[in-house]
mmCIF file of C-alpha atoms in Angstrom:
data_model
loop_
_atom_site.group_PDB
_atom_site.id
_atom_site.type_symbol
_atom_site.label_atom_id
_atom_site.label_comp_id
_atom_site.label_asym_id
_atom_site.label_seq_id
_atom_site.Cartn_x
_atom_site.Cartn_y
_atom_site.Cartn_z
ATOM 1 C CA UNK A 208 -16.494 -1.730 -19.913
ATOM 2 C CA UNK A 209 -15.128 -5.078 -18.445
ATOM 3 C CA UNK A 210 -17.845 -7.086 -20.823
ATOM 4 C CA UNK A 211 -16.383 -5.227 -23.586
ATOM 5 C CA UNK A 212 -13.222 -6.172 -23.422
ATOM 6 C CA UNK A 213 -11.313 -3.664 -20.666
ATOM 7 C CA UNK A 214 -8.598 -5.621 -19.493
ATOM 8 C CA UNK A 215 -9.165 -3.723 -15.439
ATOM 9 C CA UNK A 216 -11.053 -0.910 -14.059
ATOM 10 C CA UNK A 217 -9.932 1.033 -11.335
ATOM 11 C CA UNK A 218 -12.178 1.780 -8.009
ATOM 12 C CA UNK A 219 -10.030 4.222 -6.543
ATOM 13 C CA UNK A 220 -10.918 4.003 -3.022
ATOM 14 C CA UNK A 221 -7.695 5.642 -1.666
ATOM 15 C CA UNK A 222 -8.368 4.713 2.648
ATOM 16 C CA UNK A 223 -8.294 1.710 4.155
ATOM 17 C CA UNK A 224 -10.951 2.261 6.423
ATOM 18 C CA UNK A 225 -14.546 3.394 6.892
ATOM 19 C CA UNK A 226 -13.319 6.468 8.841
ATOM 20 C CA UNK A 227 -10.517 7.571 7.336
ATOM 21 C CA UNK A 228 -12.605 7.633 3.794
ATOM 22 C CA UNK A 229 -15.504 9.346 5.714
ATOM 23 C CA UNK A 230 -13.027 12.109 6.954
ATOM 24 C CA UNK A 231 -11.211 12.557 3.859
ATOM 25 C CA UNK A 232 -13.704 11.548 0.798
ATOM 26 C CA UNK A 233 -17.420 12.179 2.504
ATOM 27 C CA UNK A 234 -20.018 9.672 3.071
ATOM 28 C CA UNK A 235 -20.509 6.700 1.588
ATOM 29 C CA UNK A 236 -18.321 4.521 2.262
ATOM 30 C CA UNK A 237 -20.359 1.127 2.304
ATOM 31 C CA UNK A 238 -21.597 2.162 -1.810
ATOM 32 C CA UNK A 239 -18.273 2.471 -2.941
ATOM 33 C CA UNK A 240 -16.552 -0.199 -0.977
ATOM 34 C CA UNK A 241 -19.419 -2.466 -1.777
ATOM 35 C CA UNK A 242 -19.309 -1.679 -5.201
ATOM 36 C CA UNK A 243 -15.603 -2.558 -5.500
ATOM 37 C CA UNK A 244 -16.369 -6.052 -3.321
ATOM 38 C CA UNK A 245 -18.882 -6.636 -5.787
ATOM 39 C CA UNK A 246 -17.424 -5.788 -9.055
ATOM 40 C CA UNK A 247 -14.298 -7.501 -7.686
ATOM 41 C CA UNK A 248 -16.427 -10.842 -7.411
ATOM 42 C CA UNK A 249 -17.961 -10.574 -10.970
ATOM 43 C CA UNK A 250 -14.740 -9.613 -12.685
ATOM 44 C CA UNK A 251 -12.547 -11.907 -10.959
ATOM 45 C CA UNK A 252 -8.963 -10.697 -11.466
ATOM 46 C CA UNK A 253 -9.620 -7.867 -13.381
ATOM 47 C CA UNK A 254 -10.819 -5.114 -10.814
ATOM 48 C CA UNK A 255 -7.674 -2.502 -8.990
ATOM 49 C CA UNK A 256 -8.188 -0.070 -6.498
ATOM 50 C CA UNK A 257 -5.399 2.544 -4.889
ATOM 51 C CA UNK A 258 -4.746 3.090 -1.063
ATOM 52 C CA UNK A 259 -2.956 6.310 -0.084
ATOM 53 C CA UNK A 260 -0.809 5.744 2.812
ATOM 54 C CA UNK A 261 -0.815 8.784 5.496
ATOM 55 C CA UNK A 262 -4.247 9.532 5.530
ATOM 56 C CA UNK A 263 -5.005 8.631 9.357
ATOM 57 C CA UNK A 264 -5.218 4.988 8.973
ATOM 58 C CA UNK A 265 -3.065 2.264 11.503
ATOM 59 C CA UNK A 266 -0.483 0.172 9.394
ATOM 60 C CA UNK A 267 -2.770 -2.594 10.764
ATOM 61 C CA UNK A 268 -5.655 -1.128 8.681
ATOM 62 C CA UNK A 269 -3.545 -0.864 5.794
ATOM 63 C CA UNK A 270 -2.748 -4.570 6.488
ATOM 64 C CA UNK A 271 -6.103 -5.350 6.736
ATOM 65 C CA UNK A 272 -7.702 -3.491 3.670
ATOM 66 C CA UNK A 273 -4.650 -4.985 1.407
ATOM 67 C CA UNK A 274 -5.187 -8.676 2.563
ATOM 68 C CA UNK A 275 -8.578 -8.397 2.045
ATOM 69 C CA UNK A 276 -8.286 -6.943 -1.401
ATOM 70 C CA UNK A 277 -6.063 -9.478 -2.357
ATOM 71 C CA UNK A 278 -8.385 -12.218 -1.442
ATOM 72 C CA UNK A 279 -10.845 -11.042 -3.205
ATOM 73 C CA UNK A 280 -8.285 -10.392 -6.384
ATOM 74 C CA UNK A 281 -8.039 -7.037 -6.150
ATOM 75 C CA UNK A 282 -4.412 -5.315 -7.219
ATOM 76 C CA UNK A 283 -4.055 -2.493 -4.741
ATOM 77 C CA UNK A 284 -1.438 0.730 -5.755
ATOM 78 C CA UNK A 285 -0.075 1.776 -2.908
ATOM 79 C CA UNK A 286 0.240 5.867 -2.843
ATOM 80 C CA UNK A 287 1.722 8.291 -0.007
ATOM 81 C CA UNK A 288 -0.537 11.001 0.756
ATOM 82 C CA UNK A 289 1.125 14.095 -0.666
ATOM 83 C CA UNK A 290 -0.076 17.912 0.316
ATOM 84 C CA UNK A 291 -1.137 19.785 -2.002
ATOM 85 C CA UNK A 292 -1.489 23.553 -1.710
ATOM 86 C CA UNK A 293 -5.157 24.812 -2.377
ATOM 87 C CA UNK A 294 -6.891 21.363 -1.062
ATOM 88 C CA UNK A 295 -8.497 20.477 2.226
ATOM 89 C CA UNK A 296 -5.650 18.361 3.277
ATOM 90 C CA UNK A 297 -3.205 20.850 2.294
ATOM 91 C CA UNK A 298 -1.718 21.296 6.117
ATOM 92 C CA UNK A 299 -1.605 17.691 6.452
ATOM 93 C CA UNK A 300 1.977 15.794 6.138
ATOM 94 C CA UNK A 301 2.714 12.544 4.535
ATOM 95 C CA UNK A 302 3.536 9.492 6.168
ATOM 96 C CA UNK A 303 6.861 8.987 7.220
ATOM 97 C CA UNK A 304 9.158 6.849 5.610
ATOM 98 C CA UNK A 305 9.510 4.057 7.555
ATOM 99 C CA UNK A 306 6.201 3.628 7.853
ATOM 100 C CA UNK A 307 5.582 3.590 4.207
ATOM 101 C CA UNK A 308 8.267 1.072 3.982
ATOM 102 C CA UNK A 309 6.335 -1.170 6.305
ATOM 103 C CA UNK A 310 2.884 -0.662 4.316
ATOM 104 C CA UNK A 311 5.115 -1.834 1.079
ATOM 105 C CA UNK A 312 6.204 -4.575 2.429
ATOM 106 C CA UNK A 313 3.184 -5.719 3.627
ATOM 107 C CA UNK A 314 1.825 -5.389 0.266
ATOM 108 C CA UNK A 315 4.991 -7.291 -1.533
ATOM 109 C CA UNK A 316 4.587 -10.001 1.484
ATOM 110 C CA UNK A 317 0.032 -10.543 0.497
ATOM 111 C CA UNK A 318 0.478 -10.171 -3.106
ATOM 112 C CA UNK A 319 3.323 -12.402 -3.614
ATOM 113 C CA UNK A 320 2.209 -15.436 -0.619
ATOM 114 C CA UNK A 321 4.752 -15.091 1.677
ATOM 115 C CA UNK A 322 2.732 -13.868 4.550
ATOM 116 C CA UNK A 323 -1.068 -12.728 5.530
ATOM 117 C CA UNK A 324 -2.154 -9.774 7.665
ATOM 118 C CA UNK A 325 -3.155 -12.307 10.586
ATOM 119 C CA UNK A 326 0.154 -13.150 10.864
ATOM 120 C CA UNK A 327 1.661 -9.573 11.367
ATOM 121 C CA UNK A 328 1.805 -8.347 15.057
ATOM 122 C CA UNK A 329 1.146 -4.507 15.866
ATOM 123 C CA UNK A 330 2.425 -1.741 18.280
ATOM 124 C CA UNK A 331 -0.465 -0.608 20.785
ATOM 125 C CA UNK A 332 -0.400 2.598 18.020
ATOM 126 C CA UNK A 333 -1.166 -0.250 15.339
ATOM 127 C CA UNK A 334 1.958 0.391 13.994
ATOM 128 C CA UNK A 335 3.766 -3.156 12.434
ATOM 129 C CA UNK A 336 6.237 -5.009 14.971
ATOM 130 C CA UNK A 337 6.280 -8.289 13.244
ATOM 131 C CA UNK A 338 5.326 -9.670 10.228
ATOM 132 C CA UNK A 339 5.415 -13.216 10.988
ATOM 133 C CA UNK A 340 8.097 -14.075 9.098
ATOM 134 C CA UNK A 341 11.776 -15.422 9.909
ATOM 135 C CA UNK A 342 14.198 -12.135 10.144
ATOM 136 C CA UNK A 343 16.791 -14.163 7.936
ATOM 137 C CA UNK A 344 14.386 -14.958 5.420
ATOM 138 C CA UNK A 345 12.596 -11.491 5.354
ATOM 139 C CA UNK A 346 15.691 -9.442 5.136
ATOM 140 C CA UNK A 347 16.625 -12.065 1.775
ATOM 141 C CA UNK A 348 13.009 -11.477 0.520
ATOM 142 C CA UNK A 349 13.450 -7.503 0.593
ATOM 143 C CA UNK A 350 17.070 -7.197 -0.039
ATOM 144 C CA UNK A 351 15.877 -7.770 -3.644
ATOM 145 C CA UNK A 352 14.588 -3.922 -3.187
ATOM 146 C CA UNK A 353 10.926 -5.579 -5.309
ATOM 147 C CA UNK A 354 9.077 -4.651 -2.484
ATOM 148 C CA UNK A 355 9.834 -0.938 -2.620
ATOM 149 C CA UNK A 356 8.815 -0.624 -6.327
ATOM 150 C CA UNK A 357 5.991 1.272 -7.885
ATOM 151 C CA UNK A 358 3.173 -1.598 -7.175
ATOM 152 C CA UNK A 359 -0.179 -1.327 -9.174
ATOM 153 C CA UNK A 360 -0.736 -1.652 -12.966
ATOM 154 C CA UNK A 361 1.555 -3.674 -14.745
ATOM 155 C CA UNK A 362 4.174 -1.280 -16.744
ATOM 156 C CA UNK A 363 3.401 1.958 -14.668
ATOM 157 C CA UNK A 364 6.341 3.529 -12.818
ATOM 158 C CA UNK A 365 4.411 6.773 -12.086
ATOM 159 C CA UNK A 366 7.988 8.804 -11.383
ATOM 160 C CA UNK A 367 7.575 11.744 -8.770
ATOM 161 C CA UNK A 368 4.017 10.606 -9.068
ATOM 162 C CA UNK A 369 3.582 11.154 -4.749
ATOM 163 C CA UNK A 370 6.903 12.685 -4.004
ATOM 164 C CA UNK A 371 9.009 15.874 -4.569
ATOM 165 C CA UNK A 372 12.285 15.382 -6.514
ATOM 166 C CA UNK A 373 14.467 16.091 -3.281
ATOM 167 C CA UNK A 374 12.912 13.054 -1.999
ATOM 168 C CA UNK A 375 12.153 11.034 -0.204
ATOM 169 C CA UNK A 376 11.427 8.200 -2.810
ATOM 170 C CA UNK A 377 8.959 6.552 -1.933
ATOM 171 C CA UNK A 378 7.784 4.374 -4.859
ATOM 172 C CA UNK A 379 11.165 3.676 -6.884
ATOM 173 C CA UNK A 380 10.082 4.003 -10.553
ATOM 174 C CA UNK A 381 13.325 1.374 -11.463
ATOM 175 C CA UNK A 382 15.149 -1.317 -9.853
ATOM 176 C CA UNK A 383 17.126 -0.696 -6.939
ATOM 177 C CA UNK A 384 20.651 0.024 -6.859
ATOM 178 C CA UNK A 385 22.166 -2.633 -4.024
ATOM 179 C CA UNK A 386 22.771 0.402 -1.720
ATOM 180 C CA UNK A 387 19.174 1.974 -2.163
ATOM 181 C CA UNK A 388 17.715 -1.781 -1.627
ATOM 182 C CA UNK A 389 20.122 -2.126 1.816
ATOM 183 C CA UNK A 390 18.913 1.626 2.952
ATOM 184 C CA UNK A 391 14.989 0.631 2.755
ATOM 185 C CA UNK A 392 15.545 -3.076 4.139
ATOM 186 C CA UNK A 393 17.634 -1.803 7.105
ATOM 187 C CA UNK A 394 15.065 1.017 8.149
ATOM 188 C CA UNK A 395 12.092 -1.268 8.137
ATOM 189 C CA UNK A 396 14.625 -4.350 9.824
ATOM 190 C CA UNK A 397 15.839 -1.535 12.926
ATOM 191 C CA UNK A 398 11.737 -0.711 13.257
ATOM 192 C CA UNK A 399 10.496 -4.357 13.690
ATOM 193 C CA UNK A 400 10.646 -6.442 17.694
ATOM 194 C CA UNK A 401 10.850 -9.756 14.773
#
């Protein structure tokens, strides 16, 4: 498709890890994961994949997995797992907010420069503490309320896409309003040591 003329293609991978995709998607994780390392080298810039936040990974594999996708050129959506009556995971809850806050702003921090995975620091529960970055500067960065945006294909807002009306929100289909933007940066700022 890509030598035709496809502008991306999409390897949905969803987990971040080699267990959590074995536990939620089956076996294989080194075929598909290899195929989207490879595909990603051919097609430089032109391959995606999604990662679904709240599927039993750390934040620091989340980290990991989106720094190494974005080496390689990769554009990672970020998803929050979301229950769904009639399916295996259906008992299963969906990641809180604050830690889907942190996952976002890891991503916003890779894709956009400002900081790598190596730099981050992690809780003994692999939750992120730190991510390297001057308080001052990071609050600035995510005051904008980017970072908290529906990330992935260019365009695509994906409203109510992985969350219920009544909220929470986790992947704002719009800009911010100021408040909204000071609500998300304050509970990811009270969760960090900086």
């Amino acid at each position: 498709m890509l030598a035709l003329g496809v502008e991306r293609v999409t390897l949905a991978l969803d987990a971040a890890s080699e267990h959590v995709y074995n536990r939620v998607k089956g076996r294989h994780w080194e075929r598909f994961s290899g195929l989207l390392r490879e595909a990603a080298r051919a097609y430089p810039g032109r391959i995606g994949t999604h990662l679904i936040i709240g599927l039993g990974e750390t934040e620091a594999e989340a980290a990991a997995f989106l720094q190494e996708m974005h080496d390689l050129g990769v554009l990672t959506a970020l998803f929050a797992f979301t229950p769904v009556p009639g399916t295996a995971l259906e008992g299963e809850q969906p990641p809180s907010e604050v830690s889907y806050r942190r996952c976002q702003v890891a991503r916003y921090l890779i894709v956009n420069g400002l900081a790598r995975a190596e730099q981050f620091r992690y809780s003994a529960k692999g939750e992120i503490a730190s991510y390297g970055v001057p308080a001052g500067v990071l609050e600035e960065v995510l005051r904008t309320g980017e970072a908290y945006r529906t990330s992935g294909c260019s365009g695509c807002n994906r409203p109510f896409y992985n969350e219920r009306p009544g909220g929470p929100l986790y992947n704002y289909p719009r800009p911010l309003s100021p408040a909204e933007a000071e609500a998300a940066t304050a509970l990811v700022m009270a969760s960090l040591t900086h």
